[in-house]
Amino acid sequence: MGLKKIAEAVGLTGAVSGVAASAAWKEYFQSGDMAGVIMKRGEKIIVGGGKNTKADDNLISAGSGIDVQEGQAMILVENGAIVEFCAEPGRYTYDESSAPSFIPASDGSFKDNLVDTIKKLGKEVADQWMAGGQRFSSQRVFFINMCELITSPVKWGCGDIGFHHTGAMGEQLDITIKGNGQLTVKVSDPLKFYQNIGAQFAGTDGDVVVSLEDDGILSNLKSGILDKIGEAISTLGTQQPVAYTAIGSHASAIKDLINNNLSQEWAGERGFEVCTFTVNGAFMPTDEDKEALKEMQRAFNMGANTNAANYDVQKTMAEGVKAAGENGGEGGIMGIGLGMGAIGGAGLGQMTNQNPQPAAPAAAAPAAGGWTCACGASNSGNFCTSCGAAKPAAPAGGFCPECGTAIAPGAKFCTNCGKQL
């Protein structure tokens, strides 16, 4: 029995017969090529090959298959509302359609399940008949690409980023830098994307293909991400010691910081996240900061290398001598020479010894005929003027008349000052 006759047997005419006939087709849906595409309407394929040219593209027959690929999410929309969602790869069979198919019996006829199928159609068929055979409800399959959109990199560039620079020797300076590069994004939350962006494209009967470059998506995405790049880079410099020339090597950390900052912003609220972040070349500081960095590095180098510091002082003084000599200033040369002598004799020595220990004061030599107490004080009387100790008995050899040191019998020279006795 043909489809037309089935419709006629239940008393329905022309237009309704067409609805019933179209619902009898069994099909499956697939996404097709989605390179560079964020969202796409599913392609309806007839089982056995070819596109379905008879079934209504907005009705999904019961028993239809839906193919979901790796890195995809499938959303089934019925009358504008999401009724099914799946992000696991595989083929799925749809069995809960509001417009179920006439499923053939095992012998290929519709005889055994005709009445049940018509009952299932119920109000749907009646509503379409009253509407002149036009579609009363709609079902559409949409696929959302959750893979990294590598064919659509987002170029970025920003300046006036505040960064806390830490150099190789530990020197630190707050500077302002600028740089550029590119990043890639993906849809990590397909439901957020569909509800905030995709739904506005889903109402048409025609093909739906949404890409990153569509009006409004890329421009808003870039403006939402650019500010977060600057915030992420500034945060990086405060969290760990990083030189501005090494920012590019911390791309993964910057990517994570950007995504954290995006969670409540335009991109995050619409289901996007950054996959990769790259820098073209290196970040560059302002001219003023370049000079400040040079001076700071020079100062650190001088502090860490005293020989270099000494050389720098000597070089400066030598240049002054040369200039004074060329100008014929003898007084200037003499003054500079004295200055260099003072620096060479004391200043450079102090620079070489970064942590000098205080020298012990030299003990004063006792007067002739005096004596030296055990406490180190020189005395001339019978008692020490410092500690009150009595003058020791004269040794057999006496005391040195020069420094007061006890002399051993028969000694010809003082063991302390070397005076001949």
Short mmCIF file of C-alpha atoms in Angstrom, two decimals:
data_model
loop_
_atom_site.label_atom_id
_atom_site.label_comp_id
_atom_site.label_asym_id
_atom_site.label_seq_id
_atom_site.Cartn_x
_atom_site.Cartn_y
_atom_site.Cartn_z
CA MET A 1 0.00 0.00 0.00
CA GLY A 2 1.43 3.44 -0.96
CA LEU A 3 1.69 6.46 1.22
CA LYS A 4 -1.02 8.26 -0.60
CA LYS A 5 -3.43 5.42 -0.10
CA ILE A 6 -2.66 5.29 3.61
CA ALA A 7 -3.58 8.91 3.97
CA GLU A 8 -6.74 8.49 1.93
CA ALA A 9 -7.77 5.44 3.99
CA VAL A 10 -8.09 7.57 7.08
CA GLY A 11 -10.06 10.25 5.27
CA LEU A 12 -7.33 12.86 4.87
CA THR A 13 -6.82 14.66 1.59
CA GLY A 14 -4.06 16.12 -0.54
CA ALA A 15 -2.17 18.44 1.79
CA VAL A 16 -2.25 16.12 4.81
CA SER A 17 -1.26 13.23 2.60
CA GLY A 18 1.91 15.13 1.76
CA VAL A 19 2.69 15.66 5.47
CA ALA A 20 2.23 11.97 6.25
CA ALA A 21 4.31 10.96 3.26
CA SER A 22 7.20 13.23 4.19
CA ALA A 23 7.17 11.93 7.75
CA ALA A 24 7.59 8.39 6.49
CA TRP A 25 11.18 9.03 5.39
CA LYS A 26 13.94 7.74 7.63
CA GLU A 27 17.15 9.78 7.64
CA TYR A 28 20.21 10.74 9.62
CA PHE A 29 21.92 14.05 10.31
CA GLN A 30 25.59 14.98 10.20
CA SER A 31 27.60 18.16 10.49
CA GLY A 32 29.75 17.94 7.38
CA ASP A 33 32.93 20.05 7.15
CA MET A 34 33.22 22.51 10.05
CA ALA A 35 36.75 23.87 9.50
CA GLY A 36 36.67 27.49 10.65
CA VAL A 37 32.95 27.22 11.49
CA ILE A 38 31.58 27.70 15.00
CA MET A 39 27.97 26.59 14.47
CA LYS A 40 26.25 24.86 11.58
CA ARG A 41 22.84 23.40 10.86
CA GLY A 42 22.89 19.62 10.43
CA GLU A 43 22.76 18.12 6.95
CA LYS A 44 19.91 15.65 6.47
CA ILE A 45 21.02 12.53 4.61
CA ILE A 46 18.75 9.77 3.25
CA VAL A 47 19.65 6.32 4.46
CA GLY A 48 20.98 4.64 1.36
CA GLY A 49 22.66 7.75 0.00
CA GLY A 50 21.87 11.24 -1.15
CA LYS A 51 20.20 14.27 0.33
CA ASN A 52 16.58 13.94 1.45
CA THR A 53 14.62 16.00 -1.08
CA LYS A 54 11.13 14.88 0.01
CA ALA A 55 11.10 14.94 3.78
CA ASP A 56 10.57 18.27 5.47
CA ASP A 57 13.95 19.58 6.61
CA ASN A 58 12.31 20.88 9.76
CA LEU A 59 10.85 17.54 10.90
CA ILE A 60 12.99 14.79 12.40
CA SER A 61 11.49 11.37 11.94
CA ALA A 62 11.41 8.91 14.82
CA GLY A 63 14.26 6.49 14.35
CA SER A 64 16.46 9.06 12.64
CA GLY A 65 20.18 8.86 13.34
CA ILE A 66 22.33 11.80 14.44
CA ASP A 67 26.12 11.59 14.07
CA VAL A 68 28.19 13.52 16.61
CA GLN A 69 31.92 13.81 15.86
CA GLU A 70 34.84 14.28 18.22
CA GLY A 71 35.11 17.90 19.37
CA GLN A 72 31.46 18.64 18.59
CA ALA A 73 28.28 19.28 20.49
CA MET A 74 24.81 18.57 19.05
CA ILE A 75 21.80 20.67 20.02
CA LEU A 76 18.26 19.63 19.03
CA VAL A 77 15.83 22.53 18.98
CA GLU A 78 12.10 21.99 18.88
CA ASN A 79 9.86 25.01 18.32
CA GLY A 80 12.69 27.26 19.45
CA ALA A 81 13.53 25.41 22.68
CA ILE A 82 16.51 23.14 23.31
CA VAL A 83 15.15 19.62 23.93
CA GLU A 84 18.30 17.52 23.43
CA PHE A 85 22.00 18.12 23.94
CA CYS A 86 24.96 15.80 23.44
CA ALA A 87 28.73 16.32 23.39
CA GLU A 88 29.81 12.67 23.29
CA PRO A 89 30.91 11.31 19.90
CA GLY A 90 28.84 8.55 18.28
CA ARG A 91 25.56 7.92 16.38
CA TYR A 92 22.33 8.51 18.24
CA THR A 93 18.74 7.47 17.34
CA TYR A 94 15.98 9.97 17.88
CA ASP A 95 12.82 8.32 19.21
CA GLU A 96 10.87 11.13 20.85
CA SER A 97 9.82 13.25 17.89
CA SER A 98 6.57 15.19 18.09
CA ALA A 99 6.05 14.08 14.46
CA PRO A 100 6.96 10.37 14.43
CA SER A 101 7.43 8.45 11.18
CA PHE A 102 5.36 5.66 9.71
CA ILE A 103 7.78 2.87 10.63
CA PRO A 104 7.49 -0.04 8.13
CA ALA A 105 6.76 -3.55 9.36
CA SER A 106 9.39 -6.26 8.96
CA ASP A 107 7.90 -7.18 5.55
CA GLY A 108 8.14 -3.62 4.35
CA SER A 109 4.42 -2.81 4.74
CA PHE A 110 2.76 -0.32 7.04
CA LYS A 111 -0.17 -2.59 7.76
CA ASP A 112 0.71 -3.71 11.31
CA ASN A 113 1.46 -0.32 12.80
CA LEU A 114 -0.75 2.01 10.75
CA VAL A 115 -3.33 2.70 13.44
CA ASP A 116 -0.76 3.16 16.21
CA THR A 117 1.24 5.56 14.07
CA ILE A 118 -1.80 7.64 13.22
CA LYS A 119 -2.69 7.77 16.91
CA LYS A 120 0.83 8.95 17.65
CA LEU A 121 0.47 11.68 15.04
CA GLY A 122 -2.74 12.74 16.78
CA LYS A 123 -3.08 16.47 17.25
CA GLU A 124 -0.01 17.13 15.11
CA VAL A 125 -1.73 15.85 11.96
CA ALA A 126 -4.99 17.58 12.81
CA ASP A 127 -3.20 20.88 13.42
CA GLN A 128 -1.36 20.66 10.11
CA TRP A 129 -4.58 19.71 8.28
CA MET A 130 -6.35 22.76 9.72
CA ALA A 131 -3.36 24.88 8.69
CA GLY A 132 -3.74 23.74 5.08
CA GLY A 133 -0.99 21.19 5.26
CA GLN A 134 1.67 23.66 6.38
CA ARG A 135 4.20 22.72 9.04
CA PHE A 136 2.85 23.34 12.53
CA SER A 137 6.00 22.49 14.56
CA SER A 138 9.69 22.50 13.72
CA GLN A 139 12.70 20.52 14.79
CA ARG A 140 16.22 21.46 13.85
CA VAL A 141 19.63 19.93 14.55
CA PHE A 142 22.62 22.22 15.10
CA PHE A 143 26.25 21.28 15.54
CA ILE A 144 28.69 23.47 17.50
CA ASN A 145 32.43 23.17 16.91
CA MET A 146 34.34 22.83 20.20
CA CYS A 147 37.77 22.39 18.59
CA GLU A 148 40.47 25.06 18.58
CA LEU A 149 39.75 27.47 15.73
CA ILE A 150 43.28 27.31 14.33
CA THR A 151 42.22 28.61 10.90
CA SER A 152 40.92 31.81 12.52
CA PRO A 153 43.65 33.17 14.83
CA VAL A 154 42.87 36.41 16.62
CA LYS A 155 45.57 39.06 16.20
CA TRP A 156 46.18 41.30 19.20
CA GLY A 157 48.28 44.33 19.98
CA CYS A 158 48.40 46.50 23.08
CA GLY A 159 50.58 49.16 24.65
CA ASP A 160 50.99 51.02 27.93
CA ILE A 161 51.00 47.82 29.98
CA GLY A 162 52.40 48.36 33.46
CA PHE A 163 54.94 45.62 34.22
CA HIS A 164 57.18 44.89 37.21
CA HIS A 165 60.49 43.94 35.59
CA THR A 166 63.02 41.75 37.43
CA GLY A 167 66.44 41.48 35.80
CA ALA A 168 68.97 38.66 35.83
CA MET A 169 70.87 40.16 38.78
CA GLY A 170 67.72 40.78 40.81
CA GLU A 171 67.31 44.43 39.84
CA GLN A 172 63.66 45.51 39.80
CA LEU A 173 61.88 48.38 38.10
CA ASP A 174 58.27 49.21 37.22
CA ILE A 175 58.14 49.96 33.49
CA THR A 176 55.61 50.45 30.69
CA ILE A 177 55.73 48.01 27.77
CA LYS A 178 53.90 47.24 24.54
CA GLY A 179 53.71 44.23 22.24
CA ASN A 180 51.63 42.24 19.77
CA GLY A 181 50.95 38.68 18.70
CA GLN A 182 48.06 36.32 18.15
CA LEU A 183 45.90 33.86 20.03
CA THR A 184 43.42 31.12 19.23
CA VAL A 185 40.06 30.50 20.83
CA LYS A 186 37.46 27.76 21.05
CA VAL A 187 33.91 27.33 22.29
CA SER A 188 34.24 25.57 25.64
CA ASP A 189 30.59 25.98 26.69
CA PRO A 190 28.33 25.28 23.67
CA LEU A 191 25.09 25.94 25.57
CA LYS A 192 26.26 29.42 26.56
CA PHE A 193 27.31 30.08 22.98
CA TYR A 194 23.97 28.96 21.54
CA GLN A 195 21.86 30.85 24.05
CA ASN A 196 23.81 34.12 23.68
CA ILE A 197 24.86 34.04 20.01
CA GLY A 198 23.78 30.99 18.04
CA ALA A 199 20.04 31.24 18.71
CA GLN A 200 19.75 34.43 16.68
CA PHE A 201 20.83 32.49 13.56
CA ALA A 202 18.68 29.42 14.21
CA GLY A 203 15.23 30.61 13.15
CA THR A 204 15.69 30.36 9.40
CA ASP A 205 14.66 27.42 7.20
CA GLY A 206 17.80 27.74 5.14
CA ASP A 207 21.36 26.72 5.83
CA VAL A 208 22.97 28.13 8.97
CA VAL A 209 26.73 28.61 9.05
CA VAL A 210 28.24 30.80 11.78
CA SER A 211 31.96 31.62 11.74
CA LEU A 212 34.21 33.67 13.99
CA GLU A 213 34.47 36.40 11.36
CA ASP A 214 30.73 37.08 11.31
CA ASP A 215 29.79 40.64 12.12
CA GLY A 216 29.87 41.38 15.81
CA ILE A 217 31.50 38.16 17.01
CA LEU A 218 35.17 38.79 16.26
CA SER A 219 35.09 42.52 17.03
CA ASN A 220 33.44 41.99 20.41
CA LEU A 221 35.70 39.05 21.15
CA LYS A 222 38.84 41.11 20.47
CA SER A 223 37.70 44.10 22.50
CA GLY A 224 36.80 41.81 25.40
CA ILE A 225 40.12 39.97 25.32
CA LEU A 226 42.54 42.86 24.72
CA ASP A 227 41.97 44.40 28.13
CA LYS A 228 42.45 41.02 29.75
CA ILE A 229 45.81 40.54 28.03
CA GLY A 230 47.18 43.67 29.70
CA GLU A 231 45.78 42.61 33.08
CA ALA A 232 47.26 39.12 32.73
CA ILE A 233 50.74 40.39 31.81
CA SER A 234 50.77 42.89 34.67
CA THR A 235 49.69 40.16 37.08
CA LEU A 236 52.44 37.85 35.82
CA GLY A 237 55.13 40.37 36.79
CA THR A 238 53.81 40.66 40.35
CA GLN A 239 53.41 36.92 40.88
CA GLN A 240 56.92 35.84 39.92
CA PRO A 241 60.27 37.45 38.93
CA VAL A 242 60.15 37.86 35.15
CA ALA A 243 62.24 40.04 32.84
CA TYR A 244 60.21 41.91 30.24
CA THR A 245 62.28 40.21 27.53
CA ALA A 246 61.15 36.79 28.80
CA ILE A 247 57.39 37.39 28.87
CA GLY A 248 56.87 35.30 25.72
CA SER A 249 58.26 32.21 27.46
CA HIS A 250 55.42 32.40 29.99
CA ALA A 251 52.66 32.16 27.35
CA SER A 252 50.89 29.27 29.06
CA ALA A 253 50.66 31.14 32.37
CA ILE A 254 49.38 34.24 30.56
CA LYS A 255 46.74 32.14 28.78
CA ASP A 256 45.46 30.82 32.12
CA LEU A 257 45.39 34.32 33.60
CA ILE A 258 43.44 35.63 30.59
CA ASN A 259 40.85 32.85 30.90
CA ASN A 260 40.48 33.55 34.63
CA ASN A 261 39.87 37.22 33.84
CA LEU A 262 37.41 36.32 31.04
CA SER A 263 35.08 34.27 33.22
CA GLN A 264 32.69 37.16 33.81
CA GLU A 265 33.36 39.11 30.62
CA TRP A 266 31.98 39.14 27.06
CA ALA A 267 33.90 36.12 25.81
CA GLY A 268 33.44 34.04 28.97
CA GLU A 269 29.73 34.74 29.18
CA ARG A 270 29.37 33.51 25.61
CA GLY A 271 31.26 30.28 26.10
CA PHE A 272 34.67 31.19 24.62
CA GLU A 273 38.10 30.52 26.07
CA VAL A 274 41.67 31.18 24.89
CA CYS A 275 43.57 28.07 23.72
CA THR A 276 47.00 29.43 22.81
CA PHE A 277 48.77 32.75 23.31
CA THR A 278 51.85 33.82 21.35
CA VAL A 279 53.99 36.97 21.24
CA ASN A 280 55.57 38.34 18.07
CA GLY A 281 59.21 38.98 18.96
CA ALA A 282 59.42 40.57 22.42
CA PHE A 283 57.71 43.26 24.43
CA MET A 284 59.38 46.68 24.26
CA PRO A 285 59.58 49.35 26.96
CA THR A 286 59.24 53.09 26.33
CA ASP A 287 62.40 55.04 25.46
CA GLU A 288 62.49 56.57 28.95
CA ASP A 289 62.24 53.14 30.56
CA LYS A 290 64.97 51.79 28.29
CA GLU A 291 67.36 54.41 29.64
CA ALA A 292 66.26 53.75 33.22
CA LEU A 293 66.87 50.02 32.73
CA LYS A 294 70.36 50.69 31.35
CA GLU A 295 71.28 52.91 34.28
CA MET A 296 69.93 50.40 36.78
CA GLN A 297 71.82 47.52 35.17
CA ARG A 298 75.01 49.59 35.07
CA ALA A 299 74.66 50.40 38.76
CA PHE A 300 74.10 46.76 39.65
CA ASN A 301 77.07 45.71 37.58
CA MET A 302 79.30 48.21 39.40
CA GLY A 303 78.06 47.07 42.78
CA ALA A 304 78.60 43.41 41.98
CA ASN A 305 82.02 43.87 40.35
CA THR A 306 84.31 46.13 42.40
CA ASN A 307 87.09 45.89 39.82
CA ALA A 308 84.71 47.31 37.25
CA ALA A 309 83.76 50.05 39.69
CA ASN A 310 87.41 50.91 40.36
CA TYR A 311 88.10 50.98 36.67
CA ASP A 312 85.16 53.30 36.13
CA VAL A 313 86.42 55.76 38.75
CA GLN A 314 89.97 55.66 37.42
CA LYS A 315 88.75 56.14 33.89
CA THR A 316 86.72 59.17 34.89
CA MET A 317 89.66 60.73 36.72
CA ALA A 318 92.04 59.96 33.86
CA GLU A 319 89.73 61.66 31.42
CA GLY A 320 89.64 64.68 33.73
CA VAL A 321 93.47 64.77 33.81
CA LYS A 322 93.64 64.56 30.06
CA ALA A 323 91.12 67.35 29.61
CA ALA A 324 92.92 69.56 32.14
CA GLY A 325 96.25 68.91 30.46
CA GLU A 326 94.88 69.81 27.06
CA ASN A 327 93.58 73.06 28.52
CA GLY A 328 96.99 73.86 30.02
CA GLY A 329 95.82 73.93 33.62
CA GLU A 330 98.75 72.87 35.82
CA GLY A 331 96.85 73.67 38.98
CA GLY A 332 93.98 71.54 37.75
CA ILE A 333 96.32 68.66 36.98
CA MET A 334 97.92 68.89 40.41
CA GLY A 335 94.52 69.01 42.09
CA ILE A 336 93.25 66.05 40.13
CA GLY A 337 96.46 64.16 40.83
CA LEU A 338 96.02 64.71 44.56
CA GLY A 339 92.40 63.66 44.25
CA MET A 340 93.35 60.49 42.43
CA GLY A 341 95.95 59.76 45.03
CA ALA A 342 93.39 60.12 47.77
CA ILE A 343 90.91 57.94 45.91
CA GLY A 344 93.55 55.41 44.95
CA GLY A 345 94.95 55.25 48.46
CA ALA A 346 91.70 55.18 50.39
CA GLY A 347 88.63 55.35 48.20
CA LEU A 348 89.44 52.40 45.97
CA GLY A 349 90.62 50.36 48.88
CA GLN A 350 87.31 50.97 50.59
CA MET A 351 85.44 50.00 47.42
CA THR A 352 87.42 46.78 47.19
CA ASN A 353 86.65 45.86 50.79
CA GLN A 354 82.84 45.97 50.82
CA ASN A 355 82.53 45.03 54.51
CA PRO A 356 85.67 46.32 56.35
CA GLN A 357 86.14 45.32 60.00
CA PRO A 358 87.16 48.11 62.45
CA ALA A 359 90.90 48.01 63.11
CA ALA A 360 92.09 47.69 66.73
CA PRO A 361 93.76 50.90 67.97
CA ALA A 362 97.54 50.68 68.11
CA ALA A 363 98.99 50.68 71.61
CA ALA A 364 101.02 53.76 72.42
CA ALA A 365 104.72 53.14 72.98
CA PRO A 366 105.77 53.71 76.62
CA ALA A 367 108.08 56.57 77.50
CA ALA A 368 111.78 55.86 78.01
CA GLY A 369 112.29 53.89 81.21
CA GLY A 370 108.60 53.09 81.41
CA TRP A 371 106.87 49.70 81.36
CA THR A 372 103.94 48.07 79.66
CA CYS A 373 101.15 46.58 81.78
CA ALA A 374 99.50 43.25 80.96
CA CYS A 375 96.35 45.23 80.04
CA GLY A 376 98.31 46.99 77.29
CA ALA A 377 98.66 50.40 78.92
CA SER A 378 102.07 52.14 78.96
CA ASN A 379 103.16 53.39 82.33
CA SER A 380 106.08 55.20 83.94
CA GLY A 381 105.18 54.92 87.66
CA ASN A 382 104.89 51.93 89.95
CA PHE A 383 101.19 51.28 89.24
CA CYS A 384 99.23 50.99 85.98
CA THR A 385 97.19 54.08 85.24
CA SER A 386 94.57 51.97 83.45
CA CYS A 387 93.97 48.94 85.65
CA GLY A 388 95.93 49.79 88.85
CA ALA A 389 98.18 46.73 88.61
CA ALA A 390 101.55 47.05 90.35
CA LYS A 391 104.64 47.43 88.26
CA PRO A 392 106.19 43.97 87.91
CA ALA A 393 109.58 43.35 89.39
CA ALA A 394 112.36 44.18 87.05
CA PRO A 395 113.55 41.11 85.23
CA ALA A 396 117.15 40.08 85.41
CA GLY A 397 117.81 41.75 82.11
CA GLY A 398 115.79 44.91 82.92
CA PHE A 399 113.41 46.78 80.64
CA CYS A 400 113.93 48.12 77.14
CA PRO A 401 114.62 51.86 77.45
CA GLU A 402 112.70 52.45 74.20
CA CYS A 403 109.46 50.50 74.61
CA GLY A 404 109.59 49.15 78.19
CA THR A 405 109.52 45.48 77.21
CA ALA A 406 111.15 43.05 79.67
CA ILE A 407 114.59 42.05 78.53
CA ALA A 408 116.01 38.60 79.05
CA PRO A 409 119.45 38.41 80.62
CA GLY A 410 122.21 38.71 78.06
CA ALA A 411 119.87 39.97 75.27
CA LYS A 412 121.49 42.47 72.93
CA PHE A 413 118.30 43.60 71.16
CA CYS A 414 114.72 44.27 72.32
CA THR A 415 112.39 41.57 71.11
CA ASN A 416 109.60 44.12 70.68
CA CYS A 417 111.11 47.19 69.00
CA GLY A 418 114.51 45.87 67.98
CA LYS A 419 116.48 48.53 69.88
CA GLN A 420 120.11 47.64 70.46
CA LEU A 421 120.79 47.28 74.16
#
